[in-house]
Amino acid sequence: MNTTTDPNLKSWIESANAPECDFPIQNLPYGLFSRSGDDTRRIGIAIGDRVLDCRALVELGHLDGHCSPEARCALSSHRLNEFLGLGREEWRAVRERVSSLLRSDMPESLKDSADQHDACLVAQADVTLHLPMEIGDYTDFYASLHHATNVGSMFRPDNPLLPNWKNLPVGYHGRSSSVVVSGTPMVRPSGQTVSADGEETSFGPVRLLDYELEVTFVVGPGNPMGRRIPIEEAREHLFGLMLMNDWSARDVQKWEYQPLGPFNAKNFGTTLSPWIVTLDALEPFMVPGPRRGEDDPTNLDYLTWADDFGVDLNLTVEISSEGMREQGIDPTLVSRGNYADMYWTMSQMLAHHTSTGCPLRPGDIYASGTVSGETEDSRGCLLERTWRGQHPITLGDGTERKFLQDGDEVIINGWCEREGARRIGFGACSGVVAPALEPVAT
Ligand code: MN
């Protein structure tokens, strides 16, 4: 039984008990941080407005007798990959121990010794956050029926959904080299596009820059080449979830995508939120996997699991222009969605990805694809939200947007709340669009 999500738990770190806090004791998400003036990267766990330093915790002996030597070693690393590789039992042992160390009713030296307190806890305001793991491979799926239907109907009005779509989770292999942590500016890329009549090609800064609201999944132990991960074992291989902005150049995409799918339209940058919210923390918010429509094809066995699940995860996208930030105007809410609306589940995507024997390694990620719901305000990218620019949205400063302009900040937030559970949040995934640069040879 998972007692770490008990809504009655309180922490002796007071900021964690504030009702709107993203990081109460029930959450305990993992990140990677460095302290100001020190480049060393350390694994941390967010609690209230603090970060718990895992290496300090190990060095002070707080995990002795509770977690394996391998787990203690992995938590002292400069990246999360080794810990991800250890698997679910080790993850849970650490979570249970950390939860009890931070609990208000557990008298522990960590709480009472000022020295230990200072060694193990640092203010989030005083740290720099990095991507928690080195990402070997990144795959992006296309799992929302609403998104696939909307986008398909713009390009193929008579035939929006291709015949494969309800039979397998469609995806493409993305670029891990350009995945960055929240807060990193996103430089407007340049690319090749074609004129509306299809007559003339040109190269220059892209004009139709977009965001995509997505959720990404962090892989744990993974599989050796030639072995697949059965769908029933998905939980053993999935460590947690992050928020993602899959920045997209629509004018480039439109010209290049046939016949092999997106390439330069997607490879210039992808932003992740800094914290990984674990599946153990998300347990109270799990919902049954989506029901298929009556006319939908039956899933093949390798994509079928009676206990499959989604997550009731609320998602928002806000945009703030440079002018709005200067004038102190709040960001404008432009999309509001829920991850539970997706057609394909994270377990199905994992089983399908590895069904050929393709190995996944600790720290690999794969993403959901744009999260769009049925209603207009739940469409997860500007392409859909403005219907290719036909219906611009108005920001808080009165300016209109069909697509993103330089200086625009895109802010994605996610949180889970439910009757009988403590609300938990993900922390923002944000980035500001910077003006295009002339690429320089290196
Ligand atoms: Mn995408």
PDB file of N, CA and C in Angstrom, residues 310-364:
ATOM      1  N   GLY A 310      -5.227   6.113 -17.239  1.00  0.00           N
ATOM      2  CA  GLY A 310      -4.855   7.476 -17.615  1.00  0.00           C
ATOM      3  C   GLY A 310      -4.590   8.254 -16.337  1.00  0.00           C
ATOM      4  N   VAL A 311      -4.310   9.529 -16.458  1.00  0.00           N
ATOM      5  CA  VAL A 311      -4.111  10.372 -15.283  1.00  0.00           C
ATOM      6  C   VAL A 311      -4.983  11.619 -15.439  1.00  0.00           C
ATOM      7  N   ASP A 312      -5.744  11.911 -14.387  1.00  0.00           N
ATOM      8  CA  ASP A 312      -6.572  13.123 -14.374  1.00  0.00           C
ATOM      9  C   ASP A 312      -5.652  14.308 -14.061  1.00  0.00           C
ATOM     10  N   LEU A 313      -5.055  14.841 -15.102  1.00  0.00           N
ATOM     11  CA  LEU A 313      -4.036  15.888 -14.978  1.00  0.00           C
ATOM     12  C   LEU A 313      -4.503  17.131 -15.732  1.00  0.00           C
ATOM     13  N   ASN A 314      -4.784  18.201 -14.985  1.00  0.00           N
ATOM     14  CA  ASN A 314      -5.233  19.462 -15.581  1.00  0.00           C
ATOM     15  C   ASN A 314      -4.048  20.203 -16.176  1.00  0.00           C
ATOM     16  N   LEU A 315      -4.258  20.787 -17.342  1.00  0.00           N
ATOM     17  CA  LEU A 315      -3.166  21.454 -18.043  1.00  0.00           C
ATOM     18  C   LEU A 315      -3.641  22.814 -18.549  1.00  0.00           C
ATOM     19  N   THR A 316      -2.773  23.805 -18.452  1.00  0.00           N
ATOM     20  CA  THR A 316      -3.095  25.114 -19.035  1.00  0.00           C
ATOM     21  C   THR A 316      -1.909  25.626 -19.834  1.00  0.00           C
ATOM     22  N   VAL A 317      -2.215  26.463 -20.820  1.00  0.00           N
ATOM     23  CA  VAL A 317      -1.195  27.220 -21.537  1.00  0.00           C
ATOM     24  C   VAL A 317      -1.533  28.694 -21.397  1.00  0.00           C
ATOM     25  N   GLU A 318      -0.541  29.478 -21.029  1.00  0.00           N
ATOM     26  CA  GLU A 318      -0.703  30.927 -20.977  1.00  0.00           C
ATOM     27  C   GLU A 318       0.363  31.570 -21.861  1.00  0.00           C
ATOM     28  N   ILE A 319       0.022  32.740 -22.408  1.00  0.00           N
ATOM     29  CA  ILE A 319       0.998  33.511 -23.189  1.00  0.00           C
ATOM     30  C   ILE A 319       1.110  34.895 -22.578  1.00  0.00           C
ATOM     31  N   SER A 320       2.347  35.363 -22.490  1.00  0.00           N
ATOM     32  CA  SER A 320       2.598  36.723 -22.018  1.00  0.00           C
ATOM     33  C   SER A 320       3.547  37.376 -23.016  1.00  0.00           C
ATOM     34  N   SER A 321       3.119  38.495 -23.588  1.00  0.00           N
ATOM     35  CA  SER A 321       3.990  39.204 -24.541  1.00  0.00           C
ATOM     36  C   SER A 321       5.008  40.010 -23.744  1.00  0.00           C
ATOM     37  N   GLU A 322       6.034  40.465 -24.452  1.00  0.00           N
ATOM     38  CA  GLU A 322       7.048  41.295 -23.801  1.00  0.00           C
ATOM     39  C   GLU A 322       6.392  42.543 -23.202  1.00  0.00           C
ATOM     40  N   GLY A 323       5.474  43.152 -23.967  1.00  0.00           N
ATOM     41  CA  GLY A 323       4.774  44.360 -23.505  1.00  0.00           C
ATOM     42  C   GLY A 323       3.957  44.086 -22.250  1.00  0.00           C
ATOM     43  N   MET A 324       3.320  42.925 -22.198  1.00  0.00           N
ATOM     44  CA  MET A 324       2.519  42.583 -21.016  1.00  0.00           C
ATOM     45  C   MET A 324       3.411  42.474 -19.785  1.00  0.00           C
ATOM     46  N   ARG A 325       4.582  41.868 -19.964  1.00  0.00           N
ATOM     47  CA  ARG A 325       5.480  41.728 -18.812  1.00  0.00           C
ATOM     48  C   ARG A 325       5.963  43.103 -18.357  1.00  0.00           C
ATOM     49  N   GLU A 326       6.253  43.981 -19.317  1.00  0.00           N
ATOM     50  CA  GLU A 326       6.705  45.336 -18.959  1.00  0.00           C
ATOM     51  C   GLU A 326       5.613  46.106 -18.228  1.00  0.00           C
ATOM     52  N   GLN A 327       4.367  45.897 -18.652  1.00  0.00           N
ATOM     53  CA  GLN A 327       3.258  46.647 -18.035  1.00  0.00           C
ATOM     54  C   GLN A 327       2.690  45.956 -16.797  1.00  0.00           C
ATOM     55  N   GLY A 328       3.247  44.798 -16.459  1.00  0.00           N
ATOM     56  CA  GLY A 328       2.744  44.067 -15.295  1.00  0.00           C
ATOM     57  C   GLY A 328       1.377  43.434 -15.500  1.00  0.00           C
ATOM     58  N   ILE A 329       1.027  43.146 -16.758  1.00  0.00           N
ATOM     59  CA  ILE A 329      -0.255  42.484 -17.053  1.00  0.00           C
ATOM     60  C   ILE A 329      -0.071  40.968 -16.916  1.00  0.00           C
ATOM     61  N   ASP A 330      -1.026  40.308 -16.272  1.00  0.00           N
ATOM     62  CA  ASP A 330      -0.944  38.854 -16.081  1.00  0.00           C
ATOM     63  C   ASP A 330      -0.962  38.138 -17.427  1.00  0.00           C
ATOM     64  N   PRO A 331      -0.299  36.977 -17.518  1.00  0.00           N
ATOM     65  CA  PRO A 331      -0.358  36.182 -18.743  1.00  0.00           C
ATOM     66  C   PRO A 331      -1.806  35.835 -19.109  1.00  0.00           C
ATOM     67  N   THR A 332      -2.074  35.669 -20.401  1.00  0.00           N
ATOM     68  CA  THR A 332      -3.421  35.344 -20.881  1.00  0.00           C
ATOM     69  C   THR A 332      -3.564  33.836 -21.035  1.00  0.00           C
ATOM     70  N   LEU A 333      -4.631  33.296 -20.454  1.00  0.00           N
ATOM     71  CA  LEU A 333      -4.905  31.863 -20.589  1.00  0.00           C
ATOM     72  C   LEU A 333      -5.399  31.583 -22.007  1.00  0.00           C
ATOM     73  N   VAL A 334      -4.718  30.684 -22.727  1.00  0.00           N
ATOM     74  CA  VAL A 334      -5.142  30.425 -24.108  1.00  0.00           C
ATOM     75  C   VAL A 334      -5.629  28.988 -24.326  1.00  0.00           C
ATOM     76  N   SER A 335      -5.220  28.048 -23.494  1.00  0.00           N
ATOM     77  CA  SER A 335      -5.728  26.678 -23.619  1.00  0.00           C
ATOM     78  C   SER A 335      -5.872  26.063 -22.238  1.00  0.00           C
ATOM     79  N   ARG A 336      -6.864  25.193 -22.119  1.00  0.00           N
ATOM     80  CA  ARG A 336      -7.093  24.500 -20.856  1.00  0.00           C
ATOM     81  C   ARG A 336      -7.503  23.078 -21.210  1.00  0.00           C
ATOM     82  N   GLY A 337      -6.692  22.099 -20.834  1.00  0.00           N
ATOM     83  CA  GLY A 337      -6.982  20.722 -21.239  1.00  0.00           C
ATOM     84  C   GLY A 337      -6.828  19.753 -20.088  1.00  0.00           C
ATOM     85  N   ASN A 338      -7.012  18.466 -20.393  1.00  0.00           N
ATOM     86  CA  ASN A 338      -6.788  17.432 -19.388  1.00  0.00           C
ATOM     87  C   ASN A 338      -6.178  16.218 -20.076  1.00  0.00           C
ATOM     88  N   TYR A 339      -5.111  15.703 -19.464  1.00  0.00           N
ATOM     89  CA  TYR A 339      -4.403  14.566 -20.063  1.00  0.00           C
ATOM     90  C   TYR A 339      -5.298  13.326 -20.168  1.00  0.00           C
ATOM     91  N   ALA A 340      -6.319  13.213 -19.311  1.00  0.00           N
ATOM     92  CA  ALA A 340      -7.192  12.033 -19.334  1.00  0.00           C
ATOM     93  C   ALA A 340      -8.001  11.941 -20.632  1.00  0.00           C
ATOM     94  N   ASP A 341      -8.017  13.017 -21.424  1.00  0.00           N
ATOM     95  CA  ASP A 341      -8.748  13.020 -22.694  1.00  0.00           C
ATOM     96  C   ASP A 341      -8.043  12.268 -23.820  1.00  0.00           C
ATOM     97  N   MET A 342      -6.858  11.731 -23.569  1.00  0.00           N
ATOM     98  CA  MET A 342      -6.093  11.122 -24.661  1.00  0.00           C
ATOM     99  C   MET A 342      -6.655   9.761 -25.053  1.00  0.00           C
ATOM    100  N   TYR A 343      -6.506   9.419 -26.314  1.00  0.00           N
ATOM    101  CA  TYR A 343      -7.021   8.157 -26.860  1.00  0.00           C
ATOM    102  C   TYR A 343      -6.075   7.002 -26.554  1.00  0.00           C
ATOM    103  N   TRP A 344      -4.770   7.236 -26.719  1.00  0.00           N
ATOM    104  CA  TRP A 344      -3.778   6.197 -26.427  1.00  0.00           C
ATOM    105  C   TRP A 344      -3.138   6.467 -25.074  1.00  0.00           C
ATOM    106  N   THR A 345      -2.866   5.406 -24.306  1.00  0.00           N
ATOM    107  CA  THR A 345      -2.290   5.576 -22.968  1.00  0.00           C
ATOM    108  C   THR A 345      -0.762   5.475 -23.008  1.00  0.00           C
ATOM    109  N   MET A 346      -0.146   5.907 -21.908  1.00  0.00           N
ATOM    110  CA  MET A 346       1.321   5.833 -21.831  1.00  0.00           C
ATOM    111  C   MET A 346       1.801   4.377 -21.876  1.00  0.00           C
ATOM    112  N   SER A 347       0.984   3.450 -21.354  1.00  0.00           N
ATOM    113  CA  SER A 347       1.370   2.026 -21.385  1.00  0.00           C
ATOM    114  C   SER A 347       1.305   1.487 -22.812  1.00  0.00           C
ATOM    115  N   GLN A 348       0.268   1.879 -23.541  1.00  0.00           N
ATOM    116  CA  GLN A 348       0.151   1.432 -24.932  1.00  0.00           C
ATOM    117  C   GLN A 348       1.295   1.978 -25.781  1.00  0.00           C
ATOM    118  N   MET A 349       1.645   3.244 -25.541  1.00  0.00           N
ATOM    119  CA  MET A 349       2.756   3.826 -26.312  1.00  0.00           C
ATOM    120  C   MET A 349       4.061   3.104 -26.001  1.00  0.00           C
ATOM    121  N   LEU A 350       4.258   2.746 -24.724  1.00  0.00           N
ATOM    122  CA  LEU A 350       5.482   2.036 -24.329  1.00  0.00           C
ATOM    123  C   LEU A 350       5.533   0.650 -24.968  1.00  0.00           C
ATOM    124  N   ALA A 351       4.405  -0.062 -24.901  1.00  0.00           N
ATOM    125  CA  ALA A 351       4.356  -1.420 -25.477  1.00  0.00           C
ATOM    126  C   ALA A 351       4.572  -1.364 -26.985  1.00  0.00           C
ATOM    127  N   HIS A 352       3.967  -0.383 -27.619  1.00  0.00           N
ATOM    128  CA  HIS A 352       4.110  -0.276 -29.074  1.00  0.00           C
ATOM    129  C   HIS A 352       5.540   0.100 -29.459  1.00  0.00           C
ATOM    130  N   HIS A 353       6.126   1.029 -28.722  1.00  0.00           N
ATOM    131  CA  HIS A 353       7.484   1.502 -29.027  1.00  0.00           C
ATOM    132  C   HIS A 353       8.475   0.345 -28.981  1.00  0.00           C
ATOM    133  N   THR A 354       8.298  -0.527 -27.985  1.00  0.00           N
ATOM    134  CA  THR A 354       9.264  -1.618 -27.787  1.00  0.00           C
ATOM    135  C   THR A 354       8.818  -2.912 -28.465  1.00  0.00           C
ATOM    136  N   SER A 355       7.697  -2.878 -29.193  1.00  0.00           N
ATOM    137  CA  SER A 355       7.145  -4.124 -29.746  1.00  0.00           C
ATOM    138  C   SER A 355       8.057  -4.746 -30.794  1.00  0.00           C
ATOM    139  N   THR A 356       8.937  -3.951 -31.371  1.00  0.00           N
ATOM    140  CA  THR A 356       9.898  -4.495 -32.350  1.00  0.00           C
ATOM    141  C   THR A 356      11.149  -5.034 -31.683  1.00  0.00           C
ATOM    142  N   GLY A 357      11.266  -4.803 -30.369  1.00  0.00           N
ATOM    143  CA  GLY A 357      12.511  -5.096 -29.678  1.00  0.00           C
ATOM    144  C   GLY A 357      13.418  -3.872 -29.585  1.00  0.00           C
ATOM    145  N   CYS A 358      12.897  -2.718 -29.971  1.00  0.00           N
ATOM    146  CA  CYS A 358      13.667  -1.466 -29.859  1.00  0.00           C
ATOM    147  C   CYS A 358      13.957  -1.189 -28.383  1.00  0.00           C
ATOM    148  N   PRO A 359      15.245  -1.089 -28.021  1.00  0.00           N
ATOM    149  CA  PRO A 359      15.550  -0.869 -26.597  1.00  0.00           C
ATOM    150  C   PRO A 359      15.270   0.557 -26.153  1.00  0.00           C
ATOM    151  N   LEU A 360      14.703   0.689 -24.965  1.00  0.00           N
ATOM    152  CA  LEU A 360      14.601   1.986 -24.290  1.00  0.00           C
ATOM    153  C   LEU A 360      15.560   1.943 -23.110  1.00  0.00           C
ATOM    154  N   ARG A 361      16.192   3.067 -22.823  1.00  0.00           N
ATOM    155  CA  ARG A 361      17.209   3.103 -21.776  1.00  0.00           C
ATOM    156  C   ARG A 361      16.812   4.080 -20.682  1.00  0.00           C
ATOM    157  N   PRO A 362      17.375   3.898 -19.462  1.00  0.00           N
ATOM    158  CA  PRO A 362      17.013   4.795 -18.364  1.00  0.00           C
ATOM    159  C   PRO A 362      17.240   6.258 -18.757  1.00  0.00           C
ATOM    160  N   GLY A 363      16.217   7.073 -18.600  1.00  0.00           N
ATOM    161  CA  GLY A 363      16.323   8.492 -18.934  1.00  0.00           C
ATOM    162  C   GLY A 363      15.784   8.831 -20.308  1.00  0.00           C
ATOM    163  N   ASP A 364      15.489   7.827 -21.124  1.00  0.00           N
ATOM    164  CA  ASP A 364      14.795   8.114 -22.386  1.00  0.00           C
ATOM    165  C   ASP A 364      13.435   8.714 -22.062  1.00  0.00           C
TER     166      ASP A 364
END
